[in-house]
Coordinates of C-alpha atoms in Angstrom, one line a residue:
M1 CA 19.3 7.1 -97.8
E2 CA 22.0 5.6 -99.9
T3 CA 25.5 4.2 -99.0
I4 CA 28.3 6.1 -100.7
R5 CA 31.5 4.2 -101.4
S6 CA 34.5 5.2 -103.4
E7 CA 38.0 3.7 -103.4
G8 CA 39.6 7.0 -104.0
N9 CA 42.8 7.7 -105.9
M10 CA 46.0 9.7 -105.5
K11 CA 43.9 12.9 -105.4
T12 CA 40.7 11.9 -103.9
P13 CA 39.9 10.3 -100.5
K14 CA 38.4 6.7 -99.9
V15 CA 35.0 7.0 -98.6
N16 CA 32.5 4.6 -97.0
L17 CA 29.4 6.2 -95.8
D18 CA 27.0 3.7 -94.5
P19 CA 23.6 4.8 -93.0
I20 CA 22.6 1.4 -92.0
Q21 CA 25.7 0.5 -90.1
G22 CA 26.1 4.0 -88.6
L23 CA 29.6 4.0 -90.4
V24 CA 31.5 7.0 -91.6
E25 CA 34.9 6.4 -93.1
L26 CA 37.3 8.7 -94.9
G27 CA 40.9 8.2 -95.6
G28 CA 43.8 7.8 -98.1
R29 CA 44.9 11.0 -99.8
S30 CA 42.9 14.1 -100.5
T31 CA 44.5 16.7 -102.8
P32 CA 41.7 17.3 -105.3
E33 CA 41.9 20.3 -107.7
N34 CA 38.3 21.2 -106.9
T35 CA 37.8 20.4 -103.3
E36 CA 34.2 21.4 -103.2
S37 CA 33.2 18.9 -105.9
V38 CA 34.6 16.1 -103.9
Y39 CA 33.4 17.2 -100.3
R40 CA 29.9 18.6 -101.3
P41 CA 28.2 15.3 -101.7
L42 CA 29.8 13.9 -98.5
I43 CA 28.6 16.9 -96.4
E44 CA 25.1 16.7 -98.0
W45 CA 25.0 13.0 -97.1
M46 CA 26.0 14.1 -93.4
E47 CA 23.3 16.7 -93.3
E48 CA 20.7 14.0 -94.2
Y49 CA 22.3 11.4 -91.8
V50 CA 22.2 13.6 -88.9
Q51 CA 18.4 13.9 -89.2
N52 CA 18.0 10.3 -88.3
P53 CA 21.2 8.8 -87.1
Q54 CA 21.8 5.3 -85.9
E55 CA 21.9 5.0 -82.1
N56 CA 25.8 4.8 -82.4
T57 CA 27.7 6.2 -85.1
T58 CA 31.3 5.2 -85.8
V59 CA 33.7 7.7 -87.6
N60 CA 37.0 6.5 -88.8
I61 CA 39.5 9.1 -90.3
N62 CA 42.5 7.4 -91.6
F63 CA 44.4 9.8 -94.0
E64 CA 48.0 9.4 -95.1
Y65 CA 47.8 13.1 -96.5
F66 CA 45.3 16.0 -97.0
N67 CA 45.9 19.5 -98.1
S68 CA 44.7 22.7 -96.5
S69 CA 41.6 23.1 -98.5
S70 CA 40.7 19.4 -97.8
A71 CA 41.1 20.2 -94.2
K72 CA 38.7 23.0 -94.2
Y73 CA 36.0 20.7 -95.7
L74 CA 36.9 18.0 -93.2
I75 CA 36.3 20.2 -90.3
R76 CA 32.9 21.1 -91.8
F77 CA 32.0 17.4 -92.5
L78 CA 33.1 16.5 -88.8
E79 CA 30.9 19.4 -87.5
Y80 CA 28.1 17.1 -88.1
V81 CA 29.2 14.6 -85.5
N82 CA 28.4 17.4 -83.0
K83 CA 24.8 17.3 -84.1
I84 CA 24.9 13.4 -83.4
K85 CA 26.4 14.1 -80.1
N86 CA 23.9 16.8 -79.1
S87 CA 21.0 14.6 -80.3
G88 CA 22.0 12.3 -77.4
N89 CA 23.1 9.5 -79.9
G90 CA 26.4 7.7 -79.4
Y91 CA 29.5 8.5 -81.6
V92 CA 33.2 7.5 -81.6
V93 CA 35.7 9.2 -83.7
N94 CA 38.8 7.2 -84.4
W95 CA 41.6 9.4 -85.7
Y96 CA 44.4 7.2 -87.2
Y97 CA 47.8 8.8 -88.0
E98 CA 51.1 7.7 -89.3
D99 CA 53.0 10.8 -88.5
D100 CA 53.2 13.6 -86.0
E101 CA 51.6 16.1 -88.4
L102 CA 48.5 14.1 -88.9
L103 CA 48.3 13.6 -85.1
E104 CA 48.5 17.2 -84.5
Y105 CA 45.9 17.9 -87.1
G106 CA 43.7 15.4 -85.3
E107 CA 44.2 17.1 -81.9
D108 CA 43.5 20.7 -83.5
F109 CA 40.3 19.2 -85.0
Q110 CA 39.2 17.7 -81.7
D111 CA 39.7 21.0 -79.9
V112 CA 38.0 23.2 -82.5
L113 CA 35.0 20.7 -82.8
E114 CA 34.9 20.1 -79.1
L115 CA 34.5 16.4 -79.7
K116 CA 36.4 13.3 -78.1
F117 CA 38.7 11.5 -80.5
N118 CA 40.6 8.2 -80.2
F119 CA 44.0 8.6 -81.6
I120 CA 45.2 5.4 -83.0
P121 CA 48.7 5.2 -84.5
T122 CA 49.1 3.2 -87.8
Q123 CA 51.7 0.5 -88.3
D124 CA 53.7 3.2 -90.1
Y125 CA 54.1 5.6 -87.2
Q126 CA 57.6 6.1 -85.9
G127 CA 56.9 8.7 -82.9

C-alpha cells in the first residue's frame, strides 16, 4: 500500500495518508469543482487501509474551510474510522478548528459517526 501526499492548493486539501505510520491527515481548503475526483482516491485508500490497519491510527483533520460537497465526502471518508474502531484497533481523531463553524462541523461529524474526536483549537481561534 502506498503513501499518498499532496500539498493541496486553494481548492484542494492537503493530504498525507501514510499506512506505515498509521497516519491519516487532511486539511487546508477544500472547494474543488469536481469533489468526487479529489476524494474518490482517498476513499479507495481508506477502503484498502482498513483491511489491515496499524494497531493505532491517528487521524488529523485540520481544515481552514471546506464546502458542503466536500463535507459529504469527508463524512464518507471518516466512516472508515468506524471500521478501524470495530476491528478492535486503536484510533484517535484530532479535529483542529479555527472558528466556531469548524468546531460545530466537527461536533456534528462526531455525533453522526459515533466516534470520539479530540477538539483542538488552532492559534487563530478567537472563541
